[in-house]
PDB file of C-alpha atoms in Angstrom:
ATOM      1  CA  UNK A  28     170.780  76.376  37.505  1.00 68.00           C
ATOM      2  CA  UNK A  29     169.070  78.163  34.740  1.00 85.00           C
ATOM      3  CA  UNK A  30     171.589  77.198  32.127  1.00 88.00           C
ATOM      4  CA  UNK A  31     171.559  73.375  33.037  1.00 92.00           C
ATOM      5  CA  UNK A  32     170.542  71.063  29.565  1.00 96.00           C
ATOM      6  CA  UNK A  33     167.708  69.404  30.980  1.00 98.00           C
ATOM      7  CA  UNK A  34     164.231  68.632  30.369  1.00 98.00           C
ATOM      8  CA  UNK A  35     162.633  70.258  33.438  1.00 98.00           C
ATOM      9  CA  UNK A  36     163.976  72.513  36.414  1.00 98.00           C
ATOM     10  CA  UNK A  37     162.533  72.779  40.225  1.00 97.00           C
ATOM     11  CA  UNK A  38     161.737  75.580  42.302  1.00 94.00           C
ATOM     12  CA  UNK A  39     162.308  74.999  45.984  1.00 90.00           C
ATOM     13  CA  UNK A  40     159.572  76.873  46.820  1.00 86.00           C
ATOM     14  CA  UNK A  41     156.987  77.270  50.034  1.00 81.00           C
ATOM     15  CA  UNK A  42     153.625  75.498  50.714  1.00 79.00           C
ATOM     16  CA  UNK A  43     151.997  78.308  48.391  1.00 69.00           C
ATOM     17  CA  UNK A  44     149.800  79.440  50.944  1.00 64.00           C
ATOM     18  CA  UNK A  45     150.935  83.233  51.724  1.00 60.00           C
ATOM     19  CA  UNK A  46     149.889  85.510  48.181  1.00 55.00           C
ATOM     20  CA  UNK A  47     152.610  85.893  45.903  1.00 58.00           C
ATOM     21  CA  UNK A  48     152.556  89.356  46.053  1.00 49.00           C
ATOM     22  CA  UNK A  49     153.309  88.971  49.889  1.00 48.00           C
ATOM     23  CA  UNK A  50     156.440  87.153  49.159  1.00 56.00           C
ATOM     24  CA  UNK A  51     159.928  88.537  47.983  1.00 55.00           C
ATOM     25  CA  UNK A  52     161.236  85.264  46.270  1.00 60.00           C
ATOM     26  CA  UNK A  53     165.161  84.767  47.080  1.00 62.00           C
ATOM     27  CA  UNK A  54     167.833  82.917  45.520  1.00 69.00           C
ATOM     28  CA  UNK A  55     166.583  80.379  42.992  1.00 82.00           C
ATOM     29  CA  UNK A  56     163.605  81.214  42.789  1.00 82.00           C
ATOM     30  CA  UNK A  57     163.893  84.930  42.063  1.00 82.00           C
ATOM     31  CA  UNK A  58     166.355  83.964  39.433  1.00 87.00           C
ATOM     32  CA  UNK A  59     163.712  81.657  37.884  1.00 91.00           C
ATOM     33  CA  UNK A  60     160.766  84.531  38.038  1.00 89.00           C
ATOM     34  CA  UNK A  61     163.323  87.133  36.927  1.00 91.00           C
ATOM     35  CA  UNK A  62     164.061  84.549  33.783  1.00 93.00           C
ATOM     36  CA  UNK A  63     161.048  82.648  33.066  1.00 95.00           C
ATOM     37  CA  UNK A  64     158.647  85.605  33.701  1.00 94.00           C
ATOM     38  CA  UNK A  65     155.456  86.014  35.684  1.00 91.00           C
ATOM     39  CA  UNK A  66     153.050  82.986  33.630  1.00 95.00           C
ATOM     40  CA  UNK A  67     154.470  80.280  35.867  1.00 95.00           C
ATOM     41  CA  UNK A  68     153.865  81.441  38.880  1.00 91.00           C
ATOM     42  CA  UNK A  69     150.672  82.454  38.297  1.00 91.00           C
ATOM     43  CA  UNK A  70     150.143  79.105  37.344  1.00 94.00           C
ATOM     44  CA  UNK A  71     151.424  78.039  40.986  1.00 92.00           C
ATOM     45  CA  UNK A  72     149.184  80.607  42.667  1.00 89.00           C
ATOM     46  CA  UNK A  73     146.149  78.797  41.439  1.00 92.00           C
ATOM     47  CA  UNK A  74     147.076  75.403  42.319  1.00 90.00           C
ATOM     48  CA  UNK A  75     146.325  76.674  46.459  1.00 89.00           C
ATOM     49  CA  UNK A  76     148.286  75.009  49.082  1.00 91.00           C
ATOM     50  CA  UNK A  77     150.947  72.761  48.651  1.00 92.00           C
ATOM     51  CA  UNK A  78     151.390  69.425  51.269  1.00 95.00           C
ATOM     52  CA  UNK A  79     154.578  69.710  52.339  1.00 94.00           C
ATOM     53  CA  UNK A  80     157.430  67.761  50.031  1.00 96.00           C
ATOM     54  CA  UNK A  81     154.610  67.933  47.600  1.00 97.00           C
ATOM     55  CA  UNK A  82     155.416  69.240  44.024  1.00 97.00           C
ATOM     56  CA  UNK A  83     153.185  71.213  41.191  1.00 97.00           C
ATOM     57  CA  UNK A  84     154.329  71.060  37.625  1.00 98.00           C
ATOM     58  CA  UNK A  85     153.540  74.387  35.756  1.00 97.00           C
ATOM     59  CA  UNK A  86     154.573  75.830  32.116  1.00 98.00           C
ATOM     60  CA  UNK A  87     158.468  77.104  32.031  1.00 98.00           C
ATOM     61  CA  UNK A  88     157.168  80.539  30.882  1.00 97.00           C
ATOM     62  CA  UNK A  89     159.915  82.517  28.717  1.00 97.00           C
ATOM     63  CA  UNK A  90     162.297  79.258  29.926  1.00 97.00           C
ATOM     64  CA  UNK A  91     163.910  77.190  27.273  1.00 97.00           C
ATOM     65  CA  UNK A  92     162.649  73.571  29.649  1.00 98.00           C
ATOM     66  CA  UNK A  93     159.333  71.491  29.314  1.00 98.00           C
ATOM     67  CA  UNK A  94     158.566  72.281  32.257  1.00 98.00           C
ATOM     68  CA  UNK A  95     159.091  74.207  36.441  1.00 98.00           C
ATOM     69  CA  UNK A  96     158.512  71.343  39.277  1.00 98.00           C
ATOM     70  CA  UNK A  97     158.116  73.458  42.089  1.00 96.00           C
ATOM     71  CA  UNK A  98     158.539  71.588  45.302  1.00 96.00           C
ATOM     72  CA  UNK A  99     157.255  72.526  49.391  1.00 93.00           C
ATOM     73  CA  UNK A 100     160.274  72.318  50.599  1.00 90.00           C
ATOM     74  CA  UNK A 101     159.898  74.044  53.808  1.00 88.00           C
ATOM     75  CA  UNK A 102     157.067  74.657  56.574  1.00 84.00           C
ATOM     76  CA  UNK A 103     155.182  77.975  57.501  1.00 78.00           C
ATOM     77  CA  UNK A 104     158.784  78.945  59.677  1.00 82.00           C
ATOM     78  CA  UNK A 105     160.813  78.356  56.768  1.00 81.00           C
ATOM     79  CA  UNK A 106     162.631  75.770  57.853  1.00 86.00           C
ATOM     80  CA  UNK A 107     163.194  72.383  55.887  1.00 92.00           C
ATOM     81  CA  UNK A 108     163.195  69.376  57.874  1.00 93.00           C
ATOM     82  CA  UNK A 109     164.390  65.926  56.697  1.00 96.00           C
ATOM     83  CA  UNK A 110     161.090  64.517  55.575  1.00 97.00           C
ATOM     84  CA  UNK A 111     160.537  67.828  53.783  1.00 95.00           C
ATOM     85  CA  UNK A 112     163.815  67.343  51.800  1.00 96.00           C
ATOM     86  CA  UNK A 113     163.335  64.144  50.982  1.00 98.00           C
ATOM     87  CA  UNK A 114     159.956  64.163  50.052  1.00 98.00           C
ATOM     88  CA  UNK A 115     160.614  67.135  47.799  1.00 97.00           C
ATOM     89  CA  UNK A 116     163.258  64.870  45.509  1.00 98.00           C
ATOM     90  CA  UNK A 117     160.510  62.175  45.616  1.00 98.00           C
ATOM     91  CA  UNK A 118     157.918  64.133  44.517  1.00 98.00           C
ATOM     92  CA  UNK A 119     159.707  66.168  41.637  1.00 98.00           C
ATOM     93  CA  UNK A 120     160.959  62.973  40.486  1.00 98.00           C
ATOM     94  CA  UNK A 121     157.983  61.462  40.106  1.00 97.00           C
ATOM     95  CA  UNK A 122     156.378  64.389  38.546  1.00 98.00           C
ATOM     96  CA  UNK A 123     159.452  63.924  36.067  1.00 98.00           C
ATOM     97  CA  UNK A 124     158.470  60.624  35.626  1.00 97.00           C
ATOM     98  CA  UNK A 125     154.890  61.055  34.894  1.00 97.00           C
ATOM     99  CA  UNK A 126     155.698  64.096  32.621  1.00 97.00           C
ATOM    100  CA  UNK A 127     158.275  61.245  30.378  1.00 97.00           C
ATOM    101  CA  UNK A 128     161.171  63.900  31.102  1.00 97.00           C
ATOM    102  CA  UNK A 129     164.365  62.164  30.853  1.00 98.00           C
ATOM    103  CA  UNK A 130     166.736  64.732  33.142  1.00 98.00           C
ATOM    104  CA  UNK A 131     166.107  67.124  36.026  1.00 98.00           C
ATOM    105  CA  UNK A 132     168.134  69.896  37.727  1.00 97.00           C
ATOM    106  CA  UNK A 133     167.325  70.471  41.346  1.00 97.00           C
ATOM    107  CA  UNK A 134     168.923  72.849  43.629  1.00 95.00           C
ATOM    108  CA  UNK A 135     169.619  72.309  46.992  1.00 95.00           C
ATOM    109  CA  UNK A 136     166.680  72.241  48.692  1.00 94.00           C
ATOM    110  CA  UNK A 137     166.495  73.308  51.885  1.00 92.00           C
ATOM    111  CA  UNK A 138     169.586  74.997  52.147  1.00 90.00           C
ATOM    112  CA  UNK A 139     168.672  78.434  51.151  1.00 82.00           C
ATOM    113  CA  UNK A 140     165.543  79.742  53.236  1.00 81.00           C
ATOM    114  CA  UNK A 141     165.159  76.122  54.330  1.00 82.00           C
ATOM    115  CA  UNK A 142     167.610  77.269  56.839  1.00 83.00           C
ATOM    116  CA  UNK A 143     169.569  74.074  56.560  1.00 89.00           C
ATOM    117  CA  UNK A 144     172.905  73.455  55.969  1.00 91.00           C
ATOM    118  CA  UNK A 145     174.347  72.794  52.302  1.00 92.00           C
ATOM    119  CA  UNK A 146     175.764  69.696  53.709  1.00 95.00           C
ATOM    120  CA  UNK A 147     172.593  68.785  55.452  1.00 95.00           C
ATOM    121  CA  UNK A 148     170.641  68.938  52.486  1.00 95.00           C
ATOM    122  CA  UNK A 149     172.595  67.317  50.142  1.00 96.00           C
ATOM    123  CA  UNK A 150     172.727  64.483  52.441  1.00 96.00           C
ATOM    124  CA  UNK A 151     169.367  64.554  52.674  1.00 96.00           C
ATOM    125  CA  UNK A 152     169.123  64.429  48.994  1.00 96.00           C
ATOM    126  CA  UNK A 153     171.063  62.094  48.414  1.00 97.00           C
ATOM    127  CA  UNK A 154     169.511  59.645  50.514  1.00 97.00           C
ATOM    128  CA  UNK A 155     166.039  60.109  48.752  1.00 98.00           C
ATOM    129  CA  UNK A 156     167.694  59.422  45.219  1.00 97.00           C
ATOM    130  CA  UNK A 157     169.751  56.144  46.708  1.00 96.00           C
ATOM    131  CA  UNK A 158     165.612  55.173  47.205  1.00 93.00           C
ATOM    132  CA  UNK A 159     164.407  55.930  43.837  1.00 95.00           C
ATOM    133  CA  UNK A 160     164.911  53.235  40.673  1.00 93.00           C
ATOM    134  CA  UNK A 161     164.614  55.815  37.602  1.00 93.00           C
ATOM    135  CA  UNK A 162     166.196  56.199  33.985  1.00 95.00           C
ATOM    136  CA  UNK A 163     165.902  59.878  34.926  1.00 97.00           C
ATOM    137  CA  UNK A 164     169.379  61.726  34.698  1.00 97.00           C
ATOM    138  CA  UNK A 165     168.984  64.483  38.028  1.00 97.00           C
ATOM    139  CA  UNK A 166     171.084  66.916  38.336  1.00 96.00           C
ATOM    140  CA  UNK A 167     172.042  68.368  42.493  1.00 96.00           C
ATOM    141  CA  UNK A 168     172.762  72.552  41.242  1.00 95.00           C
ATOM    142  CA  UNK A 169     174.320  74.598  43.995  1.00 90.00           C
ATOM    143  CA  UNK A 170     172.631  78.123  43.490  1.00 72.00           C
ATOM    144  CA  UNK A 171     175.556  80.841  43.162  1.00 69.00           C
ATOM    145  CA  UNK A 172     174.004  84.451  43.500  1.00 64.00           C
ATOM    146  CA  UNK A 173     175.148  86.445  40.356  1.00 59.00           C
ATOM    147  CA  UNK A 174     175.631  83.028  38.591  1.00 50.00           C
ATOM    148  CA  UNK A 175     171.780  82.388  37.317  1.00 44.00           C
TER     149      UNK A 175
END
C-alpha cells in the first residue's frame, strides 16, 4: 500500500469520534502512522466526527504522496456495511478529484476491522467505481501484514 506510485493514499479509518490515544490503529492504518508519522493524524483528530462514508484529506506527513484521504468506513461496532463501503470510494474519489490528483490507492475497505469479507468488499467497491465517470487512475491494494 505504502509503496504504491500514486498521488494520494486512503486510510480506512473510523468516524473519528473515540480519542486517538484510545485507539490501537491495526493493519493499514498502523502501517500508515508507523510510516507517515504522528502530523497527519493529528490533523484528523481536529477535523471531529466523521459522517459515515465521509472522507477528510490531511498532509501525508513523512509520506512521499500529496496527500492521506482518510475515509469512515465503519460504524461505532466496527462493522462496514454496504452504504459505508461504497460511500467511502465515493467520497475519497471525489476528494481526489477536488484535490486535481490524478491516481489513488485504496485498500480494501471494510475488510479489515470492517469485519467484512475481502470478497464482500471488493464487490462493494467495485460497484461504487462502475458509478463514478473520472480520469482518476484508483488503485484496489490488498493490505499484507509485514508487507507495508
Amino acid at each position: 500500500m505504502l509503496d504504491q506510485r500514486v498521488d494520494a493514499i486512503v486510510n480506512a479509518w473510523n468516524r473519528n469520534i473515540i480519542p486517538q490515544w484510545l485507539l490501537l490503529p491495526q493493519g493499514v492504518s498502523r502501517a500508515i502512522r508507523k510510516r507517515a508519522g504522528k502530523q497527519p493524524f493529528r490533523e484528523l483528530a481536529r477535523h471531529g466526527p466523521i459522517p459515515l462514508g465521509a472522507a477528510v484529506v490531511t498532509s501525508a506527513g513523512e509520506l512521499p504522496y500529496k496527500a492521506i484521504i482518510h475515509v469512515a468506513g465503519i460504524n461505532l461496532r466496527w462493522f462496514a456495511t454496504e452504504k459505508s463501503i461504497k460511500d467511502s470510494v465515493v467520497s475519497a474519489m471525489r476528494c481526489a478529484e477536488e484535490l486535481g490528483m490524478t491516481s489513488i490507492a485504496l485498500p480494501i475497505i471494510g475488510s479489515g476491522s470492517g469485519n467484512r469479507s475481502r470478497e464482500t468488499a471488493i464487490t462493494h467497491m467495485k460497484s461504487a467505481f462502475a458509478g463514478i465517470s473520472s480520469g482518476i487512475r484508483a488503485v484496489i491494494v490488498e493490505y499484507q501484514p509485514g508487507s507495508l
